[in-house]
Amino acid sequence: MSNPSNTEERVKKIVAEQLGVKEDEVKMEASFVEDLGADSLDTVELVMALEEEFETEIPDEDAEGITTVKLAIDYINAHLD
Amino acid sequence: MSLEQKIALVTGASRGIGAAIADALGAEGAMVIGTATSEDGTSKISERFAEKEIKGKGLILDVTHEGSITSVLEEIRETYGPLTILVNNAGITKDNLLMRMGNDEWFDVVNTNLNAVYHLSKGCLRGMMKARWGRIVNISSVVGSMGNGGQSNYAASKAGVAGFTRALAKEVGSRNITVNTISPGFIETDMTDTLLEDQKALMLSAVPAGRLGKPEEIAGVVKFLVSDAAAYITGENIHVNGGMYMS
């Protein structure tokens, strides 16, 4: 159901909004903490925002592994169909 | 009225300090959900609210039961909207000398007074983070700071609440969410009514104010802490005890 390029756009948009960065800074390999300046609470909020956007629940164990833009996109693509 | 449009949850609101807190927040215009462990308690809350023209009602909540907490929070969210004021007030005592204390006495007190604060705060944070505004007020006790013979369980749970408050305040400070503790001294409630007269007299001799406090004198501090005037106070433990303990 979810079209991969669309997922990428939606994830990048949310990352930009949540972390207060420009969308063109949100590169695939960008790490939320190291490259985009997120603190640990920002990453929790980011996961909350992704859960809402994609109407899914991301368990804490999985959330901890989502540290880059690409990992977020891959996670959504793998868990939504 | 300053709390118009705000939704507040007050645990243990059927009597004593919790009842005064619920009424005070309601008088400021908040929608208040007061919890009690029995139908009798919740109907008392609902009746009191109706009489005082406070928006909100009483709900049954067993704070030691995670499932009960989850369903009450969900019900509030669905019926009223996002909860942004949480007052963790429900508390019990089961006094005994440590050498005579049973595991039940220890765990019951810690479950109600401390573990419930963990579950409830965690359950409310998402909504507060989204709203970028929140107030958590935890009711501790002077005993958490001073200690009191026969109350090792109670003192541990109440000191735990103050530590929890400081840590959580640091975690969520950047999101306009404040977390504070109030430590009441001797307040006129059912909890202090059970004390013997000579126990009471002995305690009062240690209170410079020379009297027990009133539940409303705790409620007034809660009202202040949830107001915008207190936005810069967080992680604090405010003692309200007529001078019996000064930190």
mmCIF file of C-alpha atoms in Angstrom:
data_model
loop_
_atom_site.group_PDB
_atom_site.id
_atom_site.type_symbol
_atom_site.label_atom_id
_atom_site.label_comp_id
_atom_site.label_asym_id
_atom_site.label_seq_id
_atom_site.Cartn_x
_atom_site.Cartn_y
_atom_site.Cartn_z
ATOM 1 C CA MET A 1 0.000 0.000 0.000
ATOM 2 C CA SER A 2 2.721 2.460 0.907
ATOM 3 C CA ASN A 3 4.693 3.561 -2.071
ATOM 4 C CA PRO A 4 8.408 3.668 -1.224
ATOM 5 C CA SER A 5 9.282 7.077 -2.633
ATOM 6 C CA ASN A 6 6.250 8.552 -0.938
ATOM 7 C CA THR A 7 7.357 7.033 2.376
ATOM 8 C CA GLU A 8 10.747 8.632 1.933
ATOM 9 C CA GLU A 9 9.194 12.040 1.401
ATOM 10 C CA ARG A 10 6.860 11.729 4.366
ATOM 11 C CA VAL A 11 9.629 10.541 6.694
ATOM 12 C CA LYS A 12 11.956 13.348 5.613
ATOM 13 C CA LYS A 13 9.242 15.927 6.095
ATOM 14 C CA ILE A 14 8.553 14.709 9.653
ATOM 15 C CA VAL A 15 12.249 14.622 10.514
ATOM 16 C CA ALA A 16 12.651 18.188 9.280
ATOM 17 C CA GLU A 17 9.610 19.364 11.246
ATOM 18 C CA GLN A 18 10.471 17.559 14.465
ATOM 19 C CA LEU A 19 14.128 18.473 14.544
ATOM 20 C CA GLY A 20 13.718 21.965 13.182
ATOM 21 C CA VAL A 21 16.088 21.475 10.237
ATOM 22 C CA LYS A 22 15.715 22.206 6.523
ATOM 23 C CA GLU A 23 14.425 19.332 4.405
ATOM 24 C CA ASP A 24 17.527 19.360 2.204
ATOM 25 C CA GLU A 25 19.673 18.704 5.267
ATOM 26 C CA VAL A 26 17.748 15.506 5.831
ATOM 27 C CA LYS A 27 19.997 13.236 3.790
ATOM 28 C CA MET A 28 19.509 9.481 3.720
ATOM 29 C CA GLU A 29 22.609 8.708 5.755
ATOM 30 C CA ALA A 30 22.080 11.549 8.247
ATOM 31 C CA SER A 31 22.139 10.487 11.876
ATOM 32 C CA PHE A 32 19.482 12.197 13.987
ATOM 33 C CA VAL A 33 21.818 12.796 16.891
ATOM 34 C CA GLU A 34 25.183 13.352 15.228
ATOM 35 C CA ASP A 35 24.167 15.179 12.063
ATOM 36 C CA LEU A 36 20.803 16.728 12.819
ATOM 37 C CA GLY A 37 21.401 17.811 16.404
ATOM 38 C CA ALA A 38 18.688 15.739 18.058
ATOM 39 C CA ASP A 39 18.885 14.979 21.774
ATOM 40 C CA SER A 40 17.484 11.808 23.279
ATOM 41 C CA LEU A 41 14.082 13.353 23.937
ATOM 42 C CA ASP A 42 13.923 14.601 20.331
ATOM 43 C CA THR A 43 14.439 11.046 19.101
ATOM 44 C CA VAL A 44 11.577 9.808 21.306
ATOM 45 C CA GLU A 45 9.326 12.525 19.916
ATOM 46 C CA LEU A 46 10.412 11.730 16.393
ATOM 47 C CA VAL A 47 9.340 8.126 16.826
ATOM 48 C CA MET A 48 6.023 9.340 18.275
ATOM 49 C CA ALA A 49 5.513 11.504 15.208
ATOM 50 C CA LEU A 50 6.345 8.615 12.854
ATOM 51 C CA GLU A 51 3.900 6.389 14.720
ATOM 52 C CA GLU A 52 1.177 8.943 14.184
ATOM 53 C CA GLU A 53 1.966 9.671 10.553
ATOM 54 C CA PHE A 54 2.010 5.995 9.617
ATOM 55 C CA GLU A 55 -0.630 4.888 12.118
ATOM 56 C CA THR A 56 1.539 2.212 13.604
ATOM 57 C CA GLU A 57 3.182 1.361 16.891
ATOM 58 C CA ILE A 58 6.941 1.124 17.013
ATOM 59 C CA PRO A 59 8.094 -0.990 19.974
ATOM 60 C CA ASP A 60 10.836 0.555 22.130
ATOM 61 C CA GLU A 61 13.343 -2.152 21.145
ATOM 62 C CA ASP A 62 12.865 -1.264 17.490
ATOM 63 C CA ALA A 63 12.785 2.475 18.134
ATOM 64 C CA GLU A 64 16.253 2.373 19.640
ATOM 65 C CA GLY A 65 17.647 1.059 16.360
ATOM 66 C CA ILE A 66 16.164 3.847 14.260
ATOM 67 C CA THR A 67 19.054 6.274 14.354
ATOM 68 C CA THR A 68 19.295 7.560 10.804
ATOM 69 C CA VAL A 69 16.906 8.805 8.139
ATOM 70 C CA LYS A 70 17.515 5.710 6.038
ATOM 71 C CA LEU A 71 16.886 3.359 8.946
ATOM 72 C CA ALA A 72 13.588 5.120 9.615
ATOM 73 C CA ILE A 73 12.497 4.816 6.001
ATOM 74 C CA ASP A 74 13.573 1.166 5.832
ATOM 75 C CA TYR A 75 11.707 0.415 9.048
ATOM 76 C CA ILE A 76 8.495 1.970 7.801
ATOM 77 C CA ASN A 77 8.760 0.228 4.439
ATOM 78 C CA ALA A 78 9.399 -3.110 6.106
ATOM 79 C CA HIS A 79 6.576 -2.807 8.602
ATOM 80 C CA LEU A 80 3.833 -1.229 6.532
ATOM 81 C CA ASP A 81 2.279 -2.948 3.591
ATOM 82 C CA MET B 1 -10.150 31.662 35.390
ATOM 83 C CA SER B 2 -6.690 30.531 34.535
ATOM 84 C CA LEU B 3 -7.185 26.805 33.954
ATOM 85 C CA GLU B 4 -10.046 27.060 31.483
ATOM 86 C CA GLN B 5 -9.659 24.407 28.715
ATOM 87 C CA LYS B 6 -7.176 22.403 30.781
ATOM 88 C CA ILE B 7 -7.838 18.817 31.773
ATOM 89 C CA ALA B 8 -6.559 17.680 35.152
ATOM 90 C CA LEU B 9 -6.322 14.255 36.772
ATOM 91 C CA VAL B 10 -6.160 14.083 40.565
ATOM 92 C CA THR B 11 -5.724 10.657 42.144
ATOM 93 C CA GLY B 12 -7.214 9.930 45.543
ATOM 94 C CA ALA B 13 -9.705 12.776 45.220
ATOM 95 C CA SER B 14 -12.604 11.538 47.332
ATOM 96 C CA ARG B 15 -11.358 13.045 50.580
ATOM 97 C CA GLY B 16 -8.571 14.848 52.374
ATOM 98 C CA ILE B 17 -5.841 16.636 50.451
ATOM 99 C CA GLY B 18 -6.875 15.150 47.086
ATOM 100 C CA ALA B 19 -10.438 16.418 47.439
ATOM 101 C CA ALA B 20 -9.197 19.929 48.236
ATOM 102 C CA ILE B 21 -6.815 19.843 45.258
ATOM 103 C CA ALA B 22 -9.504 18.650 42.845
ATOM 104 C CA ASP B 23 -11.896 21.339 44.042
ATOM 105 C CA ALA B 24 -9.266 24.071 43.819
ATOM 106 C CA LEU B 25 -8.339 23.176 40.229
ATOM 107 C CA GLY B 26 -12.017 22.940 39.333
ATOM 108 C CA ALA B 27 -12.659 26.364 40.826
ATOM 109 C CA GLU B 28 -9.996 27.706 38.454
ATOM 110 C CA GLY B 29 -11.990 26.397 35.527
ATOM 111 C CA ALA B 30 -10.156 23.146 34.782
ATOM 112 C CA MET B 31 -12.015 20.016 33.755
ATOM 113 C CA VAL B 32 -11.155 17.710 36.638
ATOM 114 C CA ILE B 33 -11.151 13.944 36.773
ATOM 115 C CA GLY B 34 -10.889 12.817 40.367
ATOM 116 C CA THR B 35 -10.171 9.185 41.075
ATOM 117 C CA ALA B 36 -11.079 6.913 43.949
ATOM 118 C CA THR B 37 -10.833 3.172 44.510
ATOM 119 C CA SER B 38 -14.547 2.606 45.150
ATOM 120 C CA GLU B 39 -17.918 3.466 43.591
ATOM 121 C CA ASP B 40 -18.767 5.148 46.846
ATOM 122 C CA GLY B 41 -15.709 7.382 46.518
ATOM 123 C CA THR B 42 -16.309 8.279 42.875
ATOM 124 C CA SER B 43 -19.955 9.169 43.447
ATOM 125 C CA LYS B 44 -18.869 11.402 46.319
ATOM 126 C CA ILE B 45 -16.493 13.161 43.928
ATOM 127 C CA SER B 46 -19.104 13.554 41.190
ATOM 128 C CA GLU B 47 -21.660 14.874 43.682
ATOM 129 C CA ARG B 48 -19.207 17.343 45.150
ATOM 130 C CA PHE B 49 -18.275 18.598 41.673
ATOM 131 C CA ALA B 50 -21.929 19.014 40.732
ATOM 132 C CA GLU B 51 -22.617 20.935 43.918
ATOM 133 C CA LYS B 52 -19.650 23.260 43.348
ATOM 134 C CA GLU B 53 -20.327 23.570 39.621
ATOM 135 C CA ILE B 54 -16.998 22.020 38.721
ATOM 136 C CA LYS B 55 -16.619 20.459 35.297
ATOM 137 C CA GLY B 56 -15.597 16.814 35.401
ATOM 138 C CA LYS B 57 -16.390 13.721 37.433
ATOM 139 C CA GLY B 58 -15.128 10.899 39.571
ATOM 140 C CA LEU B 59 -13.667 7.759 38.022
ATOM 141 C CA ILE B 60 -12.641 4.458 39.579
ATOM 142 C CA LEU B 61 -8.914 3.892 39.521
ATOM 143 C CA ASP B 62 -6.733 1.368 41.274
ATOM 144 C CA VAL B 63 -3.350 3.078 40.974
ATOM 145 C CA THR B 64 -1.548 -0.184 41.723
ATOM 146 C CA HIS B 65 -2.984 -1.776 38.611
ATOM 147 C CA GLU B 66 -1.279 -0.805 35.373
ATOM 148 C CA GLY B 67 -4.233 -1.937 33.267
ATOM 149 C CA SER B 68 -6.600 0.221 35.285
ATOM 150 C CA ILE B 69 -4.320 3.234 34.742
ATOM 151 C CA THR B 70 -4.103 2.635 30.996
ATOM 152 C CA SER B 71 -7.857 2.352 30.587
ATOM 153 C CA VAL B 72 -8.626 5.414 32.697
ATOM 154 C CA LEU B 73 -6.101 7.513 30.747
ATOM 155 C CA GLU B 74 -7.581 6.269 27.496
ATOM 156 C CA GLU B 75 -11.105 7.045 28.629
ATOM 157 C CA ILE B 76 -10.098 10.590 29.604
ATOM 158 C CA ARG B 77 -8.331 11.151 26.284
ATOM 159 C CA GLU B 78 -11.289 9.900 24.289
ATOM 160 C CA THR B 79 -13.995 11.632 26.286
ATOM 161 C CA TYR B 80 -12.369 14.929 27.146
ATOM 162 C CA GLY B 81 -9.090 15.350 25.262
ATOM 163 C CA PRO B 82 -5.427 15.583 26.165
ATOM 164 C CA LEU B 83 -4.593 15.511 29.837
ATOM 165 C CA THR B 84 -1.969 18.129 30.709
ATOM 166 C CA ILE B 85 -2.234 18.401 34.491
ATOM 167 C CA LEU B 86 -1.485 15.364 36.620
ATOM 168 C CA VAL B 87 -1.594 15.427 40.409
ATOM 169 C CA ASN B 88 -0.288 12.213 41.927
ATOM 170 C CA ASN B 89 -1.922 12.391 45.310
ATOM 171 C CA ALA B 90 -3.223 8.901 46.147
ATOM 172 C CA GLY B 91 -1.295 7.473 49.051
ATOM 173 C CA ILE B 92 -1.536 4.979 51.879
ATOM 174 C CA THR B 93 0.281 4.151 55.092
ATOM 175 C CA LYS B 94 0.877 0.737 56.627
ATOM 176 C CA ASP B 95 3.008 1.551 59.609
ATOM 177 C CA ASN B 96 5.144 -0.951 61.410
ATOM 178 C CA LEU B 97 8.594 -1.261 62.871
ATOM 179 C CA LEU B 98 10.868 -2.606 60.165
ATOM 180 C CA MET B 99 11.670 -5.665 62.256
ATOM 181 C CA ARG B 100 7.971 -6.517 62.307
ATOM 182 C CA MET B 101 7.127 -5.346 58.804
ATOM 183 C CA GLY B 102 5.656 -7.889 56.424
ATOM 184 C CA ASN B 103 6.450 -7.921 52.716
ATOM 185 C CA ASP B 104 2.841 -6.938 52.004
ATOM 186 C CA GLU B 105 3.126 -3.830 54.124
ATOM 187 C CA TRP B 106 6.266 -2.792 52.291
ATOM 188 C CA PHE B 107 5.105 -3.576 48.758
ATOM 189 C CA ASP B 108 1.565 -2.215 49.143
ATOM 190 C CA VAL B 109 2.867 1.157 50.269
ATOM 191 C CA VAL B 110 5.574 1.350 47.597
ATOM 192 C CA ASN B 111 3.131 0.219 44.902
ATOM 193 C CA THR B 112 0.541 2.845 45.758
ATOM 194 C CA ASN B 113 2.801 5.735 46.672
ATOM 195 C CA LEU B 114 5.686 5.338 44.225
ATOM 196 C CA ASN B 115 5.071 2.808 41.455
ATOM 197 C CA ALA B 116 1.759 4.473 40.611
ATOM 198 C CA VAL B 117 3.581 7.780 40.120
ATOM 199 C CA TYR B 118 5.803 6.058 37.573
ATOM 200 C CA HIS B 119 2.906 4.517 35.646
ATOM 201 C CA LEU B 120 0.701 7.601 35.669
ATOM 202 C CA SER B 121 3.435 10.064 34.762
ATOM 203 C CA LYS B 122 4.620 7.866 31.917
ATOM 204 C CA GLY B 123 1.083 7.478 30.647
ATOM 205 C CA CYS B 124 0.470 11.232 30.570
ATOM 206 C CA LEU B 125 3.762 12.408 29.098
ATOM 207 C CA ARG B 126 3.025 11.773 25.441
ATOM 208 C CA GLY B 127 0.038 14.113 25.540
ATOM 209 C CA MET B 128 1.995 16.746 27.439
ATOM 210 C CA MET B 129 4.937 16.536 25.028
ATOM 211 C CA LYS B 130 2.587 16.983 22.100
ATOM 212 C CA ALA B 131 0.860 19.900 23.772
ATOM 213 C CA ARG B 132 4.271 21.382 24.612
ATOM 214 C CA TRP B 133 2.793 22.134 28.023
ATOM 215 C CA GLY B 134 2.304 20.059 31.105
ATOM 216 C CA ARG B 135 2.257 20.070 34.873
ATOM 217 C CA ILE B 136 2.961 17.120 37.112
ATOM 218 C CA VAL B 137 2.611 17.672 40.848
ATOM 219 C CA ASN B 138 3.514 14.810 43.139
ATOM 220 C CA ILE B 139 2.310 14.813 46.711
ATOM 221 C CA SER B 140 5.071 13.476 48.930
ATOM 222 C CA SER B 141 5.389 13.975 52.691
ATOM 223 C CA VAL B 142 7.632 15.626 55.228
ATOM 224 C CA VAL B 143 8.348 12.070 56.355
ATOM 225 C CA GLY B 144 10.197 11.488 53.074
ATOM 226 C CA SER B 145 12.727 14.116 54.160
ATOM 227 C CA MET B 146 12.716 13.727 57.940
ATOM 228 C CA GLY B 147 12.059 10.041 58.405
ATOM 229 C CA ASN B 148 9.686 8.731 61.033
ATOM 230 C CA GLY B 149 9.956 5.610 63.144
ATOM 231 C CA GLY B 150 7.492 2.949 62.058
ATOM 232 C CA GLN B 151 7.245 4.376 58.558
ATOM 233 C CA SER B 152 10.279 3.048 56.712
ATOM 234 C CA ASN B 153 8.024 1.914 53.850
ATOM 235 C CA TYR B 154 6.161 5.221 53.673
ATOM 236 C CA ALA B 155 9.331 7.315 54.029
ATOM 237 C CA ALA B 156 11.089 5.323 51.304
ATOM 238 C CA SER B 157 8.160 5.715 48.909
ATOM 239 C CA LYS B 158 7.831 9.447 49.581
ATOM 240 C CA ALA B 159 11.569 10.143 49.276
ATOM 241 C CA GLY B 160 11.435 8.115 46.063
ATOM 242 C CA VAL B 161 8.765 10.431 44.707
ATOM 243 C CA ALA B 162 10.974 13.472 45.320
ATOM 244 C CA GLY B 163 13.916 11.849 43.513
ATOM 245 C CA PHE B 164 11.692 10.782 40.637
ATOM 246 C CA THR B 165 10.450 14.367 40.395
ATOM 247 C CA ARG B 166 13.949 15.779 40.050
ATOM 248 C CA ALA B 167 14.996 13.289 37.376
ATOM 249 C CA LEU B 168 11.850 13.672 35.294
ATOM 250 C CA ALA B 169 11.999 17.457 35.607
ATOM 251 C CA LYS B 170 15.405 17.331 33.926
ATOM 252 C CA GLU B 171 14.160 15.041 31.159
ATOM 253 C CA VAL B 172 11.201 17.134 30.083
ATOM 254 C CA GLY B 173 12.172 20.662 31.145
ATOM 255 C CA SER B 174 12.789 21.704 27.553
ATOM 256 C CA ARG B 175 9.201 20.910 26.615
ATOM 257 C CA ASN B 176 7.464 23.341 28.956
ATOM 258 C CA ILE B 177 6.557 20.529 31.297
ATOM 259 C CA THR B 178 7.250 21.119 34.971
ATOM 260 C CA VAL B 179 7.427 18.373 37.561
ATOM 261 C CA ASN B 180 7.335 19.277 41.224
ATOM 262 C CA THR B 181 6.826 17.710 44.618
ATOM 263 C CA ILE B 182 4.873 19.081 47.540
ATOM 264 C CA SER B 183 5.717 17.674 50.948
ATOM 265 C CA PRO B 184 2.903 18.287 53.397
ATOM 266 C CA GLY B 185 3.511 18.099 57.120
ATOM 267 C CA PHE B 186 0.634 17.304 59.477
ATOM 268 C CA ILE B 187 -2.593 18.044 57.687
ATOM 269 C CA GLU B 188 -6.112 17.481 59.022
ATOM 270 C CA THR B 189 -7.163 14.357 57.138
ATOM 271 C CA ASP B 190 -8.346 10.829 57.831
ATOM 272 C CA MET B 191 -4.692 9.777 57.667
ATOM 273 C CA THR B 192 -3.747 11.933 60.666
ATOM 274 C CA ASP B 193 -7.109 11.334 62.411
ATOM 275 C CA THR B 194 -6.020 7.804 63.207
ATOM 276 C CA LEU B 195 -3.207 9.126 65.395
ATOM 277 C CA LEU B 196 -3.733 8.936 69.128
ATOM 278 C CA GLU B 197 -4.318 12.177 70.998
ATOM 279 C CA ASP B 198 -0.990 12.083 72.821
ATOM 280 C CA GLN B 199 0.812 11.259 69.551
ATOM 281 C CA LYS B 200 -0.859 14.303 68.040
ATOM 282 C CA ALA B 201 0.109 16.529 70.954
ATOM 283 C CA LEU B 202 3.704 15.365 70.698
ATOM 284 C CA MET B 203 3.804 16.072 66.981
ATOM 285 C CA LEU B 204 2.218 19.464 67.358
ATOM 286 C CA SER B 205 4.899 20.437 69.837
ATOM 287 C CA ALA B 206 7.316 20.218 66.904
ATOM 288 C CA VAL B 207 5.227 22.527 64.700
ATOM 289 C CA PRO B 208 6.035 26.218 65.176
ATOM 290 C CA ALA B 209 2.655 27.150 63.700
ATOM 291 C CA GLY B 210 1.078 25.275 66.593
ATOM 292 C CA ARG B 211 -1.691 23.667 64.581
ATOM 293 C CA LEU B 212 -2.375 21.082 61.908
ATOM 294 C CA GLY B 213 -2.484 22.309 58.341
ATOM 295 C CA LYS B 214 -5.674 22.351 56.288
ATOM 296 C CA PRO B 215 -6.041 20.417 53.013
ATOM 297 C CA GLU B 216 -6.776 23.759 51.331
ATOM 298 C CA GLU B 217 -3.305 24.930 52.314
ATOM 299 C CA ILE B 218 -1.835 22.173 50.153
ATOM 300 C CA ALA B 219 -4.346 22.755 47.364
ATOM 301 C CA GLY B 220 -3.308 26.410 47.186
ATOM 302 C CA VAL B 221 0.276 25.404 46.423
ATOM 303 C CA VAL B 222 -0.877 22.971 43.733
ATOM 304 C CA LYS B 223 -2.965 25.726 42.177
ATOM 305 C CA PHE B 224 0.119 27.931 42.081
ATOM 306 C CA LEU B 225 2.412 25.220 40.663
ATOM 307 C CA VAL B 226 0.089 24.456 37.753
ATOM 308 C CA SER B 227 -0.361 28.148 36.933
ATOM 309 C CA ASP B 228 1.707 30.049 34.393
ATOM 310 C CA ALA B 229 3.181 32.058 37.260
ATOM 311 C CA ALA B 230 5.123 28.936 38.306
ATOM 312 C CA ALA B 231 6.442 28.050 34.837
ATOM 313 C CA TYR B 232 10.069 28.445 35.939
ATOM 314 C CA ILE B 233 9.765 26.212 39.021
ATOM 315 C CA THR B 234 10.611 22.614 38.267
ATOM 316 C CA GLY B 235 12.172 19.666 40.077
ATOM 317 C CA GLU B 236 11.455 21.433 43.335
ATOM 318 C CA ASN B 237 10.187 19.969 46.583
ATOM 319 C CA ILE B 238 8.012 22.494 48.373
ATOM 320 C CA HIS B 239 7.561 21.869 52.075
ATOM 321 C CA VAL B 240 4.238 22.928 53.551
ATOM 322 C CA ASN B 241 4.386 22.057 57.205
ATOM 323 C CA GLY B 242 3.949 25.058 59.494
ATOM 324 C CA GLY B 243 7.678 25.145 60.087
ATOM 325 C CA MET B 244 8.154 21.639 61.509
ATOM 326 C CA TYR B 245 10.879 20.905 58.963
ATOM 327 C CA MET B 246 12.935 23.453 57.063
ATOM 328 C CA SER B 247 15.120 22.155 54.276
#
